[in-house]
XYZ file of C-alpha atoms in Angstrom:
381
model
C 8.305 42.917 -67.216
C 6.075 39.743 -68.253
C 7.185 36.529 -68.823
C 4.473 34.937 -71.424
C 4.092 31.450 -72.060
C 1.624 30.720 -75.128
C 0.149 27.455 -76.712
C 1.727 27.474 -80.096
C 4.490 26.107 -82.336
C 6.023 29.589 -82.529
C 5.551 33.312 -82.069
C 6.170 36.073 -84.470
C 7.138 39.575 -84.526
C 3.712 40.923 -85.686
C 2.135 39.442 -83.630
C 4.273 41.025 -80.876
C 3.638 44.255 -82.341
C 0.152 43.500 -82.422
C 0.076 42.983 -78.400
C 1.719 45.913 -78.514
C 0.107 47.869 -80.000
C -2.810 47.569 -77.516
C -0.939 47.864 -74.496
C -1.267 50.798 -71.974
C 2.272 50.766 -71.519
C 3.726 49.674 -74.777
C 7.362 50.026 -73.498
C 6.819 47.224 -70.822
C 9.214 44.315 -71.359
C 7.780 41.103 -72.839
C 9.386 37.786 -72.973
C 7.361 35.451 -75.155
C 7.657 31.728 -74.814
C 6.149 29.116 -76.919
C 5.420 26.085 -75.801
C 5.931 24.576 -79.272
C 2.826 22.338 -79.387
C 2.469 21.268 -82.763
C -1.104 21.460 -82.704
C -2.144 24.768 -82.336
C -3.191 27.595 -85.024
C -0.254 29.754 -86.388
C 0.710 32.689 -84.541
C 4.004 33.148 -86.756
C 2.845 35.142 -90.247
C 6.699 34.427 -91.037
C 6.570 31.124 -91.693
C 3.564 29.845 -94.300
C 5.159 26.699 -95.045
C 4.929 25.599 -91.378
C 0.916 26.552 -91.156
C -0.958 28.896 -92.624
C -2.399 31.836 -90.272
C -5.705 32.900 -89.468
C -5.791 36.441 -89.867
C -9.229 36.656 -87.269
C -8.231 34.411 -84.850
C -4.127 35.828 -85.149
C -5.533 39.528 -84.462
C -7.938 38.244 -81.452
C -5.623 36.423 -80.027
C -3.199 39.109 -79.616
C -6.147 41.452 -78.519
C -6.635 38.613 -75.827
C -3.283 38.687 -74.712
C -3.148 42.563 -74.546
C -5.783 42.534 -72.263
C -4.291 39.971 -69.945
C -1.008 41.956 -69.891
C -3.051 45.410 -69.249
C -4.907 43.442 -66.711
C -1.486 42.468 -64.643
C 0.124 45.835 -65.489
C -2.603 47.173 -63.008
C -1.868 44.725 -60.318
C 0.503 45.744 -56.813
C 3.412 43.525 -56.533
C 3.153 41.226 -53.604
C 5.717 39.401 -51.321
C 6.166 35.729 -52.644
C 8.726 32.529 -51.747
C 10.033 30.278 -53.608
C 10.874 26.121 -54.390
C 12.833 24.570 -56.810
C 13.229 20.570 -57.728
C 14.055 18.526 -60.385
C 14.181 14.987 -61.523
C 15.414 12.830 -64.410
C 12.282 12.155 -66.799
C 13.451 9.139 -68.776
C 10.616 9.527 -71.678
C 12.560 11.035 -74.139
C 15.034 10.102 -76.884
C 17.582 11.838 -79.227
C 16.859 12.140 -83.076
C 19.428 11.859 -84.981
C 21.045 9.350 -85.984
C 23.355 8.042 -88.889
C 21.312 5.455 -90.909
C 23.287 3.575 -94.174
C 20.798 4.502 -97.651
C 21.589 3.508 -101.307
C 23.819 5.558 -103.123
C 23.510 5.207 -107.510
C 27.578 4.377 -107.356
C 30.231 2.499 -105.454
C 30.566 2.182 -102.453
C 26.368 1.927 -103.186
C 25.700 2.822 -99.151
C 26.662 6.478 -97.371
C 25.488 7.244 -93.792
C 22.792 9.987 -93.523
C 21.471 11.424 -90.716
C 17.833 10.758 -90.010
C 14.993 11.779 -87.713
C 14.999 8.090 -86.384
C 15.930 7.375 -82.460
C 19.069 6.955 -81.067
C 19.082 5.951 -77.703
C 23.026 5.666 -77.826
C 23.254 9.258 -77.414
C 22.576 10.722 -73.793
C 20.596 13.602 -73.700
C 19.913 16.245 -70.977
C 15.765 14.207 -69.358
C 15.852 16.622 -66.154
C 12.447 17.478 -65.675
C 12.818 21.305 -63.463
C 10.101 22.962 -61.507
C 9.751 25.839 -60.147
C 7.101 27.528 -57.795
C 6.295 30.484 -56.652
C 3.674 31.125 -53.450
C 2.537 33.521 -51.019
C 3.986 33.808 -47.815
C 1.173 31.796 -46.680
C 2.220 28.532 -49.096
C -0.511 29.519 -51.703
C 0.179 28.756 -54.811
C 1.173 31.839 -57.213
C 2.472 29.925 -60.050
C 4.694 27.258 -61.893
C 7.397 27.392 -64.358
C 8.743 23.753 -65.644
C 11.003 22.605 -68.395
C 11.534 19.520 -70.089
C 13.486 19.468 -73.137
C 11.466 17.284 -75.530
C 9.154 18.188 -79.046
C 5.504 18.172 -77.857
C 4.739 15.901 -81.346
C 2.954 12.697 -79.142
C -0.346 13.738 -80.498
C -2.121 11.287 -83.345
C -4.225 13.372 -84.864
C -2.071 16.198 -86.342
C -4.873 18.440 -87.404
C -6.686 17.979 -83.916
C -6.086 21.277 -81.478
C -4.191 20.324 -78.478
C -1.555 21.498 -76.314
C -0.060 18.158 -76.055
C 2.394 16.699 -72.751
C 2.289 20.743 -71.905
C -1.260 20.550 -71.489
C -1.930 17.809 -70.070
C 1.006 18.357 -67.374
C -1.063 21.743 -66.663
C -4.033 20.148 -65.882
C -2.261 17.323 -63.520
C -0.562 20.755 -61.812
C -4.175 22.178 -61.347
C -5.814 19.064 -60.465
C -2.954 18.238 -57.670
C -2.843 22.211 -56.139
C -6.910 22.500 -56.474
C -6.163 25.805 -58.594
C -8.168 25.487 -61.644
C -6.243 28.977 -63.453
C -3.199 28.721 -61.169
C -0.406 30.000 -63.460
C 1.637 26.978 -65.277
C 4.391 28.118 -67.944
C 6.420 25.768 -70.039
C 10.162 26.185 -71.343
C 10.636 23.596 -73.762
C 14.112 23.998 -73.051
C 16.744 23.129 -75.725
C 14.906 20.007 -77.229
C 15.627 20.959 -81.064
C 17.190 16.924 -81.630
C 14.747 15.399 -78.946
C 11.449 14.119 -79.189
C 9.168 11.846 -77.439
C 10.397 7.704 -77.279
C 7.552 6.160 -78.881
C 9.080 4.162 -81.022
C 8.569 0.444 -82.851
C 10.888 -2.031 -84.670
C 9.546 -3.407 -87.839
C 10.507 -6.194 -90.050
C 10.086 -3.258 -93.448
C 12.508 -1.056 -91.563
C 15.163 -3.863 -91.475
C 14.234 -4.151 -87.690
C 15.822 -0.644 -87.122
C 14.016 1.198 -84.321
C 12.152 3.900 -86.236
C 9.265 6.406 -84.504
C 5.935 5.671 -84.957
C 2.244 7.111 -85.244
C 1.468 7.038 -81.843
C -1.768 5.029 -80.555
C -4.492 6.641 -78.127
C -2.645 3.847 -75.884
C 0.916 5.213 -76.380
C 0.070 9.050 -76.112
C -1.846 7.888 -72.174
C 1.352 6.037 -71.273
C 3.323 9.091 -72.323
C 1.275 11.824 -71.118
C 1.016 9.866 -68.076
C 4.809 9.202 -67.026
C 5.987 12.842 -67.826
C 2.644 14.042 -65.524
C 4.228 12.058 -62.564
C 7.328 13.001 -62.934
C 6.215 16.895 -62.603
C 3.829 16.125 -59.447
C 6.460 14.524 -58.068
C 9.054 17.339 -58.130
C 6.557 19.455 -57.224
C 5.720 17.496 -54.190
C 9.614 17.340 -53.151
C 11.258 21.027 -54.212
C 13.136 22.311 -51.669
C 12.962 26.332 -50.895
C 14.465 28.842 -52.651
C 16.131 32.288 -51.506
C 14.883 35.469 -53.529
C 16.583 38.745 -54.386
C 15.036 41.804 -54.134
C 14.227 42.352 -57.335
C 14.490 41.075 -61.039
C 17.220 41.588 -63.060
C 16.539 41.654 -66.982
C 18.491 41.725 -70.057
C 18.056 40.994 -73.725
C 20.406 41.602 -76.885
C 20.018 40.867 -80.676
C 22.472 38.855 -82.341
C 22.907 39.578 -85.797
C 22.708 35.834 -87.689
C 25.193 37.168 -90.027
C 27.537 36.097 -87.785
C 26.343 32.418 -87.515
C 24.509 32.439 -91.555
C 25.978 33.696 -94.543
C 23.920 36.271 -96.523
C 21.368 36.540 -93.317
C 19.591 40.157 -92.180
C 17.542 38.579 -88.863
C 18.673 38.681 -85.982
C 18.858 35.981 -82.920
C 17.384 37.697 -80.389
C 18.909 36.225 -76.677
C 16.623 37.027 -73.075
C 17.964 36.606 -69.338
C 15.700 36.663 -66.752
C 17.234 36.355 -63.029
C 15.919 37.038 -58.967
C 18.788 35.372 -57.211
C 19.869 31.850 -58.068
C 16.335 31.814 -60.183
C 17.361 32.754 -63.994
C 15.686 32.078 -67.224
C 17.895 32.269 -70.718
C 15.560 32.241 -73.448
C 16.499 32.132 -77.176
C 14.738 32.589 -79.939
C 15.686 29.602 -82.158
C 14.719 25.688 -81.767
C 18.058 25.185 -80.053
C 19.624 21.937 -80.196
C 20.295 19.985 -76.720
C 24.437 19.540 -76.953
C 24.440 23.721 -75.992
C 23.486 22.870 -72.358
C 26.785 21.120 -71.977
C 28.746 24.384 -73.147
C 27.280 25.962 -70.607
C 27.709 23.628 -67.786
C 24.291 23.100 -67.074
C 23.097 21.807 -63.384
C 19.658 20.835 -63.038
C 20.002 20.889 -58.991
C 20.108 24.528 -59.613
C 16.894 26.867 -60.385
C 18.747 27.882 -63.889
C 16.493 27.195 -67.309
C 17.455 27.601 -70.339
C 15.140 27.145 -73.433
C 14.663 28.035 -76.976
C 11.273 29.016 -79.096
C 11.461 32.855 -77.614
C 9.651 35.032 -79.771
C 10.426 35.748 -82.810
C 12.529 32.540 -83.469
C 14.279 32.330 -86.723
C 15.176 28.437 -86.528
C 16.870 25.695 -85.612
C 19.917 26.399 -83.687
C 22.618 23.143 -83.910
C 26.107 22.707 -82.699
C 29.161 23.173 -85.154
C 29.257 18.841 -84.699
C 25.725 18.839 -86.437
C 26.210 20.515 -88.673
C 29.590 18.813 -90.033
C 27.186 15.772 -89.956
C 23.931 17.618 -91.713
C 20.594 16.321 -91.320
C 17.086 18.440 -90.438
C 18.261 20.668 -88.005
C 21.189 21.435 -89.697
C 19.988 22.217 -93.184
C 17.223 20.628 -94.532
C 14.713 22.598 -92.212
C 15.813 25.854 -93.646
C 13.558 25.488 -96.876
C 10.198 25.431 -94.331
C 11.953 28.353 -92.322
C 12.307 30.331 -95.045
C 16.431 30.928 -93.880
C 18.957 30.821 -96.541
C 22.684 30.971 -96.293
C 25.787 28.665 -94.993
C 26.528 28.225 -91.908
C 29.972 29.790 -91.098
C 32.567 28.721 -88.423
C 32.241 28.379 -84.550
C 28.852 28.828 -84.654
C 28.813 26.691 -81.015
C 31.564 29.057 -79.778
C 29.728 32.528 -80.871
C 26.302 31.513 -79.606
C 27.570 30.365 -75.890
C 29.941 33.598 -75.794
C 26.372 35.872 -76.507
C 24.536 33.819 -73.971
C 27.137 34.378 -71.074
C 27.814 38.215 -72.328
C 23.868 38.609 -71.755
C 23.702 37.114 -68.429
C 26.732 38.811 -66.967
C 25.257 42.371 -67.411
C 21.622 42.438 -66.075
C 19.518 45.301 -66.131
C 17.554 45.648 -62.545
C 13.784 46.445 -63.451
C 13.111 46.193 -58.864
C 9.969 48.833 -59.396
C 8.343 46.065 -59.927
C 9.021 43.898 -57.504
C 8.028 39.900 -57.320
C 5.612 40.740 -59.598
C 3.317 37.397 -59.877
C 4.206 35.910 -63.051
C 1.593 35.746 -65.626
C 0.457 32.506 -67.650
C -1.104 33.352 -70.407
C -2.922 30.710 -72.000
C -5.393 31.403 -74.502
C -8.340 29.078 -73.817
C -10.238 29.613 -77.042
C -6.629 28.724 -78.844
C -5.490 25.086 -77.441
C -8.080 22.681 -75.781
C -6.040 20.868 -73.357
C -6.119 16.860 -72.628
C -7.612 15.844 -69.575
């Protein structure tokens, strides 16, 4: 199997198919991440209201891919070890919060919830990193996570890969690797963003997020590059299995939606303590308490697997509404209410797919493949 990180906001099912369809092995297993830069060309035909798709560039970029995956398909495994780390990344800041707006009758004010910060929520900062080498200490390659929206950029019609980008580039500079590997999870940040903020006298002094300056997106880009080359510096070894273990299962979103035919598809990824849980929905950060998430151990969990159908929240957000409860479904193109225990259904799907893995050990420690399309996202630095 492959585990494909790509420079874009999402990834659709055609253009999976398309990859496929070129492959020399079409039955290989694929697990597509996106990193969810908001700056990069559409790669999701599903979604028009979100950014419309170029046909040529869609269709070369998947032939681009193909070839990378053929390319690796042809490769022996080799013998590789392993180091983990993490470290709070204090950068970030919750969303949503519950603002008081006009109302036409009395009591004239109702709360709303608002994309506007809200640092009186904690939220899950642990910046993870993980490493694999050869048995010499050469670096193979990376796989971080930090749960936070890649939206820092100013110029929103400019190409770039944003924080993951840059953070690539620091990874490169620091290891002297110029295509090393580096794959980002943008873990569940579905109610997180970046904390660049401002408090204005026109907002009634309430703290309010702001068009970044070239200032504010160095600063930014800066602290969360540190933070990864320092847990690089200081992870601490990690013991392998034999082989990878693999599993993936559809949920039908009729159980979560009303009225819904798509599916939520849900991907674990495991070699000992090392496991990746991927799902394919902008998932909101409250699920990593459900699961009793530990950032001292090499477990990641992230959303924006391919195809996602949306944003993911907890049954809590959605009692309270907001974006990524409702309002996001008209650019998603997803209709239908939400039903009950949507929390409680989602977390029993993700533990049902982790406790039965499928070993795929013929291919053992395969080297795991970035694959970054150059001619798609320029990256900073």
């Amino acid at each position: 199997m492959a585990l494909l990180g790509i420079d874009a906001l999402f990834i659709g099912s055609s253009f999976i198919d398309a990859v496929r369809g070129d492959l020399i092995d079409p039955t290989v297993e694929l697990l597509f991440v996106a990193t969810h830069t908001h700056y990069a060309p559409s790669l999701d035909q599903s979604k028009p209201r979100l950014g419309e798709t170029d046909n040529d560039w869609f269709y070369k970029a998947a032939k681009i891919v193909a070839a990378q995956i053929n390319a690796l398909l042809g490769e022996r495994g080799i013998d590789a070890r392993a180091s983990y780390g993490s470290l709070p990344c204090n950068l970030s800041v919750y969303r949503r919060r519950r603002i008081p707006t006009p109302k036409s009758r009395f009591p004239f004010l109702q709360g709303k919830i608002l994309l506007v910060p809200n640092r009186s929520r904690k939220i899950p900062n642990e910046l993870q990193l993980f490493q694999l080498q050869t048995m010499e200490g050469v670096p193979l390659a990376v796989i971080w996570s930090w749960p936070c929206h890649p939206v820092e950029a100013s110029n929103r019609n400019s190409i770039n890969a944003a924080f993951p980008g840059a953070v690539k580039a620091a990874i490169r500079a620091a290891t002297g690797l110029e295509q090393l590997p580096v794959i980002f999870l943008p873990g569940f940040c579905g109610d997180i963003r970046p904390a660049i903020t401002q408090s204005v006298a026109r907002t009634a002094f309430i703290e309010m997020f702001k068009a970044p300056s070239k200032g504010d997106i160095e600063a930014f880009e800066k602290g969360v590059c540190a933070s990864a080359l320092k847990v690089l510096a200081s992870a601490s070894p990690v013991d392998l299995a034999e082989s990878f273990q693999f599993q993936r299962l559809e949920m039908p979103l009729s159980e979560l939606l009303e009225d819904s035919t798509s599916t939520l598809p849900i991907a674990s990824l495991s070699c000992g303590p090392f496991s990746v849980t991927a799902l394919g929905a902008e998932v909101c950060s409250p699920y990593l308490d459900q699961l009793g998430f530990n950032a001292s151990k090499p477990t990641f969990f992230t959303g924006c697997a391919a195809p996602t159908f949306g944003y993911l929240p907890t049954d809590a957000q959605i009692a309270e509404g907001g974006y990524e409860a409702e309002r996001f479904k008209e650019f998603f193109g997803v209709t239908g209410s939400w039903k009950p225990k949507v929390t409680a259904r989602v977390v029993s799907e993700m533990r049902a797919v982790t406790r039965a893995p499928t070993s795929i050990s013929s291919r053992r420690h395969k080297p795991v493949e970035d694959l970054l399309l150059p001619g798609l996202v320029e990256v900073d630095g």
